Amino acid sequence: MNAREAAYNALLRHENNSSYSNIELDATIKKYGLEGVERSFCTALFYGVIERAITLDYYISLLSDRKDIDTNVRVILRMGLYQIIYMDKVPDSAAVNESVSLARRFWARKNSEGFINAILRSYLREKDKLSLPDKKKDPIKHISVKYSMPEWLCAMFCENYGADTAEKIFDEFNKVPALTLRVNTLKTTRESLMERLSAAGIKATPTKNAPNGLLLAGGTPYSALEAFEGEFFVQNEASQICVEVLGAKEGETILDACACPGGKSFGISINMKNEGAVHSCDLHKNKLSLIERGANSLGISIIETMERNAAKEDVRGVKYDRILCDVPCSGLGVIAQKPDIKRKNPSDIERLPTVQAAILCESAKHLKSGGVLVYSTCTLNPRENADVVDAFLAENKDFSLVPFEVGGVRSDGKAELFPHIHKTNGFFIAKMKKA
């Protein structure tokens, strides 16, 4: 089983079963034992086709009058076009021939090979004549096809941020995100880890705004970091900034209301120098083991995990110095890492502000007087962000916004982080204090 065949099988299952892309790819790599170049090529092709599916389907529609293209054939066409358009190191002839071979091996329906060959060769002949939808006549469709984003998402971002900003954000979403680490300062320093990574041939640079983050050179595989296990964990700079805004101190008692997979709890504990108490809660008991294993690897002993619905009443009666509400959200700021988000049903997003507000209001009840409450999401959607916080403040007069500054991120109490400006995930942070 070569890389293209493995990618085809994974893409077909992903398309038919709506499975999570990362789980599907991991299972495929393990099943077929892909390593080295084959593994890298399969990964790039698999994720690339998913990320650019809207654009690829648009070109297929221009090149074929068929409305009922079988899923198997469509997947092969997407793969072929993706190699031609986006993979410079793959010769056009190889992209066409290998696509026809896939059809011959996996899809023997009459004429499928000829159809795939014809479509791909038509693209090669006519690519200079093919154009995107007219931007003036239909700006939403133009942006959708250009950046391979669903039209509902393009309309939302254009309404909230304007078309120019929306395009800049989408352009960043289509870039391969670099791996970002949060240094475990219980065991080492950023400078020391950076030097030792360099000695191992891994280039790392300090994050711009987070004081203990490292940005790895593009393409660095996680497997290359095994020798440094326990001295870091993977965390985007936006999440690191969020932890710094919370400002946890040694000896305090902290609530991480929606903690899994645990990165922010780890960062909080490290900032507390492993002195005090961090209660890391999650709705799903089976996920808590992720936090426990991670804490053990990092040498953190102050985290206590708890199964809890953060939107429901907590009868334990514990009062906290600081509370982090990193609430469940639409995830529209992390599309670069999770392209599956583009397949969301927009109606599912509409119910989220109600849940988010319930979590924020319930958590606030357990904050000490003078305590700090941070609300955050990894989405870019005012309805889930500023609107939730503004409504909360209107109903809770004993809370007020607190200005904050972390690196170059300055705010009067509410901040949106944008991929094209801050070079982080799209993120929202609000810091409040109880009188």
Short mmCIF file of C-alpha atoms in Angstrom, two decimals:
data_model
loop_
_atom_site.label_atom_id
_atom_site.label_comp_id
_atom_site.label_asym_id
_atom_site.label_seq_id
_atom_site.Cartn_x
_atom_site.Cartn_y
_atom_site.Cartn_z
CA MET A 1 0.00 0.00 0.00
CA ASN A 2 1.70 3.21 -1.17
CA ALA A 3 1.06 6.75 0.11
CA ARG A 4 -1.51 7.69 -2.54
CA GLU A 5 -3.50 4.50 -2.04
CA ALA A 6 -3.46 4.98 1.74
CA ALA A 7 -4.55 8.61 1.38
CA TYR A 8 -7.38 7.57 -0.94
CA ASN A 9 -8.69 5.00 1.53
CA ALA A 10 -8.50 7.48 4.42
CA LEU A 11 -10.21 10.25 2.42
CA LEU A 12 -12.98 7.95 1.28
CA ARG A 13 -13.72 6.81 4.84
CA HIS A 14 -13.56 10.40 6.06
CA GLU A 15 -16.02 11.47 3.36
CA ASN A 16 -18.46 8.60 3.87
CA ASN A 17 -18.37 8.43 7.67
CA SER A 18 -17.74 12.08 8.60
CA SER A 19 -14.96 10.81 10.87
CA TYR A 20 -12.44 13.08 12.55
CA SER A 21 -9.60 13.63 10.11
CA ASN A 22 -6.77 13.24 12.64
CA ILE A 23 -8.18 9.96 13.95
CA GLU A 24 -8.71 8.65 10.43
CA LEU A 25 -5.21 9.55 9.31
CA ASP A 26 -3.53 8.10 12.42
CA ALA A 27 -5.41 4.82 11.97
CA THR A 28 -4.43 4.68 8.29
CA ILE A 29 -0.73 5.31 8.94
CA LYS A 30 -0.66 2.60 11.60
CA LYS A 31 -2.65 0.13 9.51
CA TYR A 32 -0.38 0.37 6.49
CA GLY A 33 2.87 0.99 8.38
CA LEU A 34 3.75 4.17 6.50
CA GLU A 35 7.07 5.73 7.46
CA GLY A 36 9.40 8.49 6.32
CA VAL A 37 8.67 10.05 2.94
CA GLU A 38 5.60 7.88 2.34
CA ARG A 39 4.08 8.96 5.65
CA SER A 40 4.82 12.64 4.99
CA PHE A 41 3.36 12.50 1.47
CA CYS A 42 0.22 10.70 2.63
CA THR A 43 -0.29 13.25 5.41
CA ALA A 44 0.19 16.26 3.14
CA LEU A 45 -2.14 14.84 0.48
CA PHE A 46 -4.82 13.78 2.97
CA TYR A 47 -5.03 17.09 4.82
CA GLY A 48 -4.52 19.12 1.67
CA VAL A 49 -7.51 17.57 -0.08
CA ILE A 50 -9.71 18.14 2.97
CA GLU A 51 -8.59 21.76 3.35
CA ARG A 52 -9.06 22.59 -0.34
CA ALA A 53 -12.14 20.47 -1.11
CA ILE A 54 -14.41 23.44 -1.94
CA THR A 55 -11.91 24.87 -4.41
CA LEU A 56 -11.23 21.48 -5.99
CA ASP A 57 -14.93 20.74 -6.37
CA TYR A 58 -15.41 24.13 -8.04
CA TYR A 59 -12.84 23.29 -10.70
CA ILE A 60 -14.38 19.85 -11.18
CA SER A 61 -17.75 21.55 -11.79
CA LEU A 62 -16.18 23.78 -14.46
CA LEU A 63 -14.61 20.81 -16.22
CA SER A 64 -17.54 18.39 -16.11
CA ASP A 65 -21.27 18.59 -16.72
CA ARG A 66 -21.89 15.55 -14.51
CA LYS A 67 -23.94 16.31 -11.40
CA ASP A 68 -23.82 12.84 -9.89
CA ILE A 69 -20.12 12.04 -9.74
CA ASP A 70 -19.62 9.01 -7.53
CA THR A 71 -17.87 9.74 -4.22
CA ASN A 72 -15.03 7.33 -5.07
CA VAL A 73 -14.37 9.12 -8.34
CA ARG A 74 -14.69 12.56 -6.78
CA VAL A 75 -12.10 11.70 -4.14
CA ILE A 76 -9.64 10.56 -6.83
CA LEU A 77 -10.29 13.72 -8.86
CA ARG A 78 -9.71 15.90 -5.81
CA MET A 79 -6.45 14.08 -5.12
CA GLY A 80 -5.26 14.48 -8.70
CA LEU A 81 -6.14 18.16 -8.91
CA TYR A 82 -4.60 18.87 -5.52
CA GLN A 83 -1.29 17.39 -6.64
CA ILE A 84 -1.36 19.40 -9.86
CA ILE A 85 -2.34 22.73 -8.28
CA TYR A 86 -0.69 22.69 -4.87
CA MET A 87 2.15 20.13 -4.84
CA ASP A 88 4.96 21.63 -6.88
CA LYS A 89 7.28 18.65 -6.49
CA VAL A 90 4.79 16.24 -8.09
CA PRO A 91 5.06 16.17 -11.92
CA ASP A 92 1.71 16.76 -13.65
CA SER A 93 2.09 13.52 -15.57
CA ALA A 94 2.56 11.56 -12.33
CA ALA A 95 -0.53 13.18 -10.79
CA VAL A 96 -2.64 12.16 -13.78
CA ASN A 97 -1.24 8.66 -14.25
CA GLU A 98 -1.37 7.77 -10.55
CA SER A 99 -4.97 8.99 -10.36
CA VAL A 100 -5.94 6.75 -13.26
CA SER A 101 -4.14 3.87 -11.55
CA LEU A 102 -6.15 4.48 -8.38
CA ALA A 103 -9.35 4.29 -10.38
CA ARG A 104 -8.19 1.08 -12.02
CA ARG A 105 -7.39 -0.55 -8.68
CA PHE A 106 -10.21 0.70 -6.48
CA TRP A 107 -13.04 1.69 -8.76
CA ALA A 108 -13.61 -0.55 -11.75
CA ARG A 109 -16.90 1.00 -12.92
CA LYS A 110 -16.92 1.36 -16.69
CA ASN A 111 -15.45 4.63 -18.01
CA SER A 112 -14.25 5.89 -14.60
CA GLU A 113 -10.60 5.72 -15.64
CA GLY A 114 -11.26 7.56 -18.88
CA PHE A 115 -13.39 10.17 -17.14
CA ILE A 116 -10.72 10.90 -14.52
CA ASN A 117 -8.00 11.06 -17.17
CA ALA A 118 -10.11 13.45 -19.27
CA ILE A 119 -10.91 15.82 -16.40
CA LEU A 120 -7.33 16.09 -15.18
CA ARG A 121 -5.92 16.60 -18.68
CA SER A 122 -8.63 19.18 -19.39
CA TYR A 123 -7.50 21.11 -16.35
CA LEU A 124 -3.88 21.06 -17.57
CA ARG A 125 -4.98 22.38 -20.99
CA GLU A 126 -7.44 25.00 -19.74
CA LYS A 127 -6.10 26.08 -16.33
CA ASP A 128 -5.10 29.54 -17.58
CA LYS A 129 -8.66 30.11 -18.81
CA LEU A 130 -10.39 28.97 -15.63
CA SER A 131 -11.34 31.76 -13.25
CA LEU A 132 -12.81 32.16 -9.79
CA PRO A 133 -16.39 33.41 -9.35
CA ASP A 134 -16.73 37.12 -10.10
CA LYS A 135 -15.85 39.08 -6.95
CA LYS A 136 -18.14 42.00 -7.74
CA LYS A 137 -21.17 39.91 -8.65
CA ASP A 138 -20.86 37.38 -5.85
CA PRO A 139 -18.16 38.33 -3.30
CA ILE A 140 -19.13 35.58 -0.85
CA LYS A 141 -18.83 32.81 -3.44
CA HIS A 142 -15.57 34.31 -4.68
CA ILE A 143 -14.05 34.23 -1.20
CA SER A 144 -15.49 30.77 -0.55
CA VAL A 145 -13.87 29.25 -3.63
CA LYS A 146 -10.60 31.20 -3.36
CA TYR A 147 -9.93 30.13 0.23
CA SER A 148 -11.98 26.92 0.26
CA MET A 149 -14.25 28.06 3.09
CA PRO A 150 -17.99 27.33 3.31
CA GLU A 151 -20.19 30.21 2.20
CA TRP A 152 -21.94 30.50 5.56
CA LEU A 153 -18.56 31.05 7.24
CA CYS A 154 -17.49 33.60 4.64
CA ALA A 155 -20.75 35.51 5.11
CA MET A 156 -20.32 35.46 8.91
CA PHE A 157 -16.73 36.72 8.84
CA CYS A 158 -17.48 39.38 6.21
CA GLU A 159 -20.38 40.66 8.30
CA ASN A 160 -18.37 40.69 11.54
CA TYR A 161 -14.94 41.86 10.31
CA GLY A 162 -15.35 43.09 6.74
CA ALA A 163 -14.34 41.30 3.55
CA ASP A 164 -10.70 42.43 3.54
CA THR A 165 -10.05 41.18 7.08
CA ALA A 166 -11.99 37.98 6.41
CA GLU A 167 -9.71 37.22 3.46
CA LYS A 168 -6.59 37.86 5.54
CA ILE A 169 -7.84 35.49 8.24
CA PHE A 170 -8.74 32.78 5.72
CA ASP A 171 -5.36 33.12 4.05
CA GLU A 172 -3.70 32.35 7.40
CA PHE A 173 -6.05 29.41 7.97
CA ASN A 174 -4.73 27.83 4.76
CA LYS A 175 -1.10 27.95 5.87
CA VAL A 176 0.53 25.01 7.63
CA PRO A 177 0.71 26.03 11.32
CA ALA A 178 4.06 25.77 13.05
CA LEU A 179 4.37 23.62 16.15
CA THR A 180 4.35 25.78 19.29
CA LEU A 181 5.63 24.59 22.66
CA ARG A 182 5.10 25.83 26.20
CA VAL A 183 8.31 25.27 28.16
CA ASN A 184 7.94 23.48 31.49
CA THR A 185 9.86 25.89 33.74
CA LEU A 186 9.54 23.46 36.63
CA LYS A 187 12.29 21.47 34.90
CA THR A 188 14.13 23.85 32.58
CA THR A 189 14.20 27.34 31.10
CA ARG A 190 13.20 28.55 27.67
CA GLU A 191 16.80 29.50 26.87
CA SER A 192 18.17 26.12 27.98
CA LEU A 193 15.60 24.10 26.04
CA MET A 194 16.10 26.26 22.96
CA GLU A 195 19.87 25.66 23.07
CA ARG A 196 19.49 21.90 23.48
CA LEU A 197 16.93 21.71 20.71
CA SER A 198 19.36 23.56 18.47
CA ALA A 199 22.10 21.09 19.36
CA ALA A 200 19.74 18.31 18.25
CA GLY A 201 19.21 20.04 14.91
CA ILE A 202 15.80 21.52 15.79
CA LYS A 203 15.46 25.24 15.20
CA ALA A 204 13.31 27.04 17.78
CA THR A 205 12.62 30.73 18.34
CA PRO A 206 10.90 32.48 21.28
CA THR A 207 7.22 33.26 20.89
CA LYS A 208 6.53 36.95 20.42
CA ASN A 209 4.11 37.50 23.29
CA ALA A 210 4.09 34.42 25.54
CA PRO A 211 7.07 34.51 27.94
CA ASN A 212 7.70 30.76 27.99
CA GLY A 213 6.79 29.69 24.47
CA LEU A 214 8.92 28.32 21.64
CA LEU A 215 8.01 28.31 17.97
CA LEU A 216 9.53 25.43 16.02
CA ALA A 217 10.66 25.66 12.43
CA GLY A 218 8.07 24.54 9.91
CA GLY A 219 7.87 20.83 9.32
CA THR A 220 9.42 19.75 12.62
CA PRO A 221 7.80 16.38 13.45
CA TYR A 222 6.63 15.77 16.98
CA SER A 223 8.60 12.53 17.02
CA ALA A 224 11.81 14.58 16.91
CA LEU A 225 11.02 15.89 20.41
CA GLU A 226 10.87 12.56 22.24
CA ALA A 227 14.24 13.13 23.95
CA PHE A 228 12.82 16.23 25.64
CA GLU A 229 9.63 14.66 27.00
CA GLY A 230 8.41 16.31 30.20
CA GLU A 231 10.21 19.58 29.49
CA PHE A 232 7.42 21.02 27.35
CA PHE A 233 3.90 20.48 26.10
CA VAL A 234 2.33 21.56 22.82
CA GLN A 235 0.23 24.71 23.19
CA ASN A 236 -0.60 27.50 20.77
CA GLU A 237 0.65 30.93 21.78
CA ALA A 238 -2.91 32.25 22.12
CA SER A 239 -3.65 29.72 24.87
CA GLN A 240 -0.37 30.60 26.56
CA ILE A 241 -1.34 34.27 26.53
CA CYS A 242 -4.69 33.34 28.09
CA VAL A 243 -2.92 31.60 30.98
CA GLU A 244 -0.72 34.66 31.53
CA VAL A 245 -3.80 36.89 31.63
CA LEU A 246 -5.26 34.73 34.41
CA GLY A 247 -2.13 35.53 36.44
CA ALA A 248 -2.22 32.60 38.89
CA LYS A 249 0.10 32.93 41.90
CA GLU A 250 1.79 30.43 44.19
CA GLY A 251 -0.44 29.04 46.92
CA GLU A 252 -3.75 30.04 45.32
CA THR A 253 -6.74 27.81 44.63
CA ILE A 254 -7.71 27.88 40.95
CA LEU A 255 -10.66 26.46 38.99
CA ASP A 256 -10.20 25.45 35.36
CA ALA A 257 -13.88 24.93 34.63
CA CYS A 258 -13.56 23.25 31.20
CA ALA A 259 -10.05 21.86 31.38
CA CYS A 260 -9.55 19.05 28.86
CA PRO A 261 -7.19 18.26 27.27
CA GLY A 262 -5.37 20.09 30.06
CA GLY A 263 -2.89 22.51 28.51
CA LYS A 264 -4.14 25.55 30.38
CA SER A 265 -4.23 23.64 33.68
CA PHE A 266 -0.60 22.68 33.07
CA GLY A 267 0.41 26.25 32.33
CA ILE A 268 -1.45 27.55 35.39
CA SER A 269 0.24 24.99 37.65
CA ILE A 270 3.68 25.77 36.26
CA ASN A 271 3.14 29.51 36.79
CA MET A 272 2.19 28.66 40.39
CA LYS A 273 5.51 26.79 40.72
CA ASN A 274 3.48 23.69 41.60
CA GLU A 275 2.34 25.25 44.88
CA GLY A 276 -1.38 25.59 45.66
CA ALA A 277 -4.35 23.77 44.13
CA VAL A 278 -5.77 23.55 40.60
CA HIS A 279 -9.17 21.90 40.15
CA SER A 280 -9.40 20.74 36.53
CA CYS A 281 -12.96 19.86 35.57
CA ASP A 282 -14.55 18.34 32.51
CA LEU A 283 -17.95 17.03 31.52
CA HIS A 284 -16.50 13.75 30.21
CA LYS A 285 -14.87 11.52 32.80
CA ASN A 286 -12.96 9.49 30.20
CA LYS A 287 -11.02 12.61 29.13
CA LEU A 288 -9.68 13.38 32.58
CA SER A 289 -7.00 10.70 32.26
CA LEU A 290 -5.38 12.91 29.57
CA ILE A 291 -4.83 15.60 32.19
CA GLU A 292 -3.59 13.13 34.79
CA ARG A 293 -1.05 11.56 32.42
CA GLY A 294 0.14 14.93 31.20
CA ALA A 295 0.55 16.31 34.72
CA ASN A 296 2.54 13.24 35.73
CA SER A 297 4.89 13.62 32.75
CA LEU A 298 5.46 17.30 33.56
CA GLY A 299 6.04 16.70 37.26
CA ILE A 300 2.91 18.59 38.34
CA SER A 301 1.29 17.41 41.57
CA ILE A 302 -1.23 20.17 42.43
CA ILE A 303 -3.86 19.28 39.81
CA GLU A 304 -6.99 17.48 40.98
CA THR A 305 -9.29 16.32 38.19
CA MET A 306 -13.06 16.31 38.61
CA GLU A 307 -15.98 15.14 36.49
CA ARG A 308 -18.40 18.05 36.39
CA ASN A 309 -20.87 19.84 34.13
CA ALA A 310 -19.67 23.43 34.43
CA ALA A 311 -23.09 24.81 33.47
CA LYS A 312 -24.81 23.06 36.40
CA GLU A 313 -24.81 24.02 40.07
CA ASP A 314 -21.66 23.05 41.98
CA VAL A 315 -22.64 22.15 45.54
CA ARG A 316 -19.12 21.59 46.87
CA GLY A 317 -18.98 25.14 48.22
CA VAL A 318 -15.34 25.78 47.28
CA LYS A 319 -14.34 29.42 46.76
CA TYR A 320 -11.56 30.17 44.28
CA ASP A 321 -8.95 32.90 43.96
CA ARG A 322 -9.11 32.73 40.17
CA ILE A 323 -11.34 30.95 37.69
CA LEU A 324 -10.74 30.19 34.04
CA CYS A 325 -13.78 29.58 31.84
CA ASP A 326 -12.28 28.38 28.56
CA VAL A 327 -15.71 27.38 27.31
CA PRO A 328 -16.79 24.96 24.57
CA CYS A 329 -17.09 26.96 21.37
CA SER A 330 -17.43 26.72 17.59
CA GLY A 331 -13.64 26.60 17.16
CA LEU A 332 -13.68 29.03 14.25
CA GLY A 333 -10.26 30.32 15.26
CA VAL A 334 -8.44 26.99 14.93
CA ILE A 335 -9.44 25.93 11.41
CA ALA A 336 -5.75 25.78 10.43
CA GLN A 337 -5.28 22.87 12.86
CA LYS A 338 -8.77 21.41 12.56
CA PRO A 339 -10.10 21.68 9.00
CA ASP A 340 -13.05 19.45 9.95
CA ILE A 341 -14.58 22.53 11.58
CA LYS A 342 -15.49 23.78 8.11
CA ARG A 343 -18.00 20.92 7.91
CA LYS A 344 -19.93 22.15 10.93
CA ASN A 345 -23.62 22.83 10.60
CA PRO A 346 -24.01 26.56 11.30
CA SER A 347 -27.22 25.86 13.22
CA ASP A 348 -25.13 23.98 15.80
CA ILE A 349 -23.26 27.21 16.57
CA GLU A 350 -26.44 29.13 17.39
CA ARG A 351 -27.04 27.24 20.65
CA LEU A 352 -23.52 27.77 22.00
CA PRO A 353 -23.90 31.26 23.55
CA THR A 354 -26.60 29.94 25.87
CA VAL A 355 -24.30 27.17 27.12
CA GLN A 356 -21.34 29.54 27.38
CA ALA A 357 -23.34 32.06 29.39
CA ALA A 358 -24.53 29.33 31.77
CA ILE A 359 -20.95 28.20 32.41
CA LEU A 360 -19.75 31.75 33.01
CA CYS A 361 -22.61 32.62 35.38
CA GLU A 362 -22.31 29.40 37.40
CA SER A 363 -18.53 29.67 37.67
CA ALA A 364 -18.74 33.27 38.85
CA LYS A 365 -20.71 32.17 41.92
CA HIS A 366 -17.64 30.37 43.24
CA LEU A 367 -15.16 33.24 43.00
CA LYS A 368 -13.84 34.94 46.13
CA SER A 369 -14.36 38.66 46.58
CA GLY A 370 -11.53 40.41 44.79
CA GLY A 371 -10.93 37.31 42.67
CA VAL A 372 -10.18 37.17 38.95
CA LEU A 373 -12.42 35.55 36.33
CA VAL A 374 -11.18 34.92 32.79
CA TYR A 375 -13.53 33.96 29.95
CA SER A 376 -11.96 32.64 26.76
CA THR A 377 -12.73 30.85 23.51
CA CYS A 378 -10.77 29.66 20.49
CA THR A 379 -13.28 31.18 18.09
CA LEU A 380 -13.81 34.39 16.15
CA ASN A 381 -17.51 35.06 16.59
CA PRO A 382 -18.76 38.09 18.57
CA ARG A 383 -21.93 36.24 19.60
CA GLU A 384 -19.82 33.70 21.49
CA ASN A 385 -17.30 36.24 22.70
CA ALA A 386 -17.98 39.90 23.50
CA ASP A 387 -21.76 39.47 23.48
CA VAL A 388 -21.58 36.77 26.19
CA VAL A 389 -19.28 38.86 28.37
CA ASP A 390 -21.27 42.07 27.91
CA ALA A 391 -24.49 40.30 28.88
CA PHE A 392 -22.80 38.82 31.94
CA LEU A 393 -21.46 42.19 33.08
CA ALA A 394 -24.87 43.80 32.60
CA GLU A 395 -26.42 41.26 34.98
CA ASN A 396 -23.54 41.08 37.48
CA LYS A 397 -22.71 44.58 38.64
CA ASP A 398 -20.11 43.34 41.12
CA PHE A 399 -17.88 42.31 38.20
CA SER A 400 -15.86 44.68 36.04
CA LEU A 401 -13.33 44.39 33.23
CA VAL A 402 -9.63 44.49 34.09
CA PRO A 403 -7.08 45.88 31.60
CA PHE A 404 -4.22 43.51 30.79
CA GLU A 405 -0.98 43.40 28.86
CA VAL A 406 0.94 40.29 27.83
CA GLY A 407 3.87 40.98 25.52
CA GLY A 408 2.49 43.15 22.74
CA VAL A 409 -1.13 42.19 23.44
CA ARG A 410 -2.76 45.10 25.27
CA SER A 411 -6.42 45.36 26.17
CA ASP A 412 -8.93 47.29 28.26
CA GLY A 413 -10.29 43.92 29.40
CA LYS A 414 -11.45 42.20 26.21
CA ALA A 415 -9.14 41.13 23.39
CA GLU A 416 -9.49 39.27 20.11
CA LEU A 417 -6.37 37.62 18.74
CA PHE A 418 -6.23 37.32 14.95
CA PRO A 419 -4.07 34.89 12.95
CA HIS A 420 -2.96 37.54 10.45
CA ILE A 421 -2.03 40.07 13.15
CA HIS A 422 -0.84 38.13 16.18
CA LYS A 423 0.29 34.98 14.31
CA THR A 424 -1.70 32.84 16.73
CA ASN A 425 -4.95 30.95 16.61
CA GLY A 426 -8.05 33.08 16.46
CA PHE A 427 -8.89 33.62 20.12
CA PHE A 428 -10.89 35.73 22.56
CA ILE A 429 -9.96 36.65 26.14
CA ALA A 430 -11.86 38.70 28.70
CA LYS A 431 -10.51 39.43 32.18
CA MET A 432 -12.90 40.42 34.97
CA LYS A 433 -12.62 41.08 38.68
CA LYS A 434 -15.17 40.64 41.44
CA ALA A 435 -15.57 43.63 43.75
#
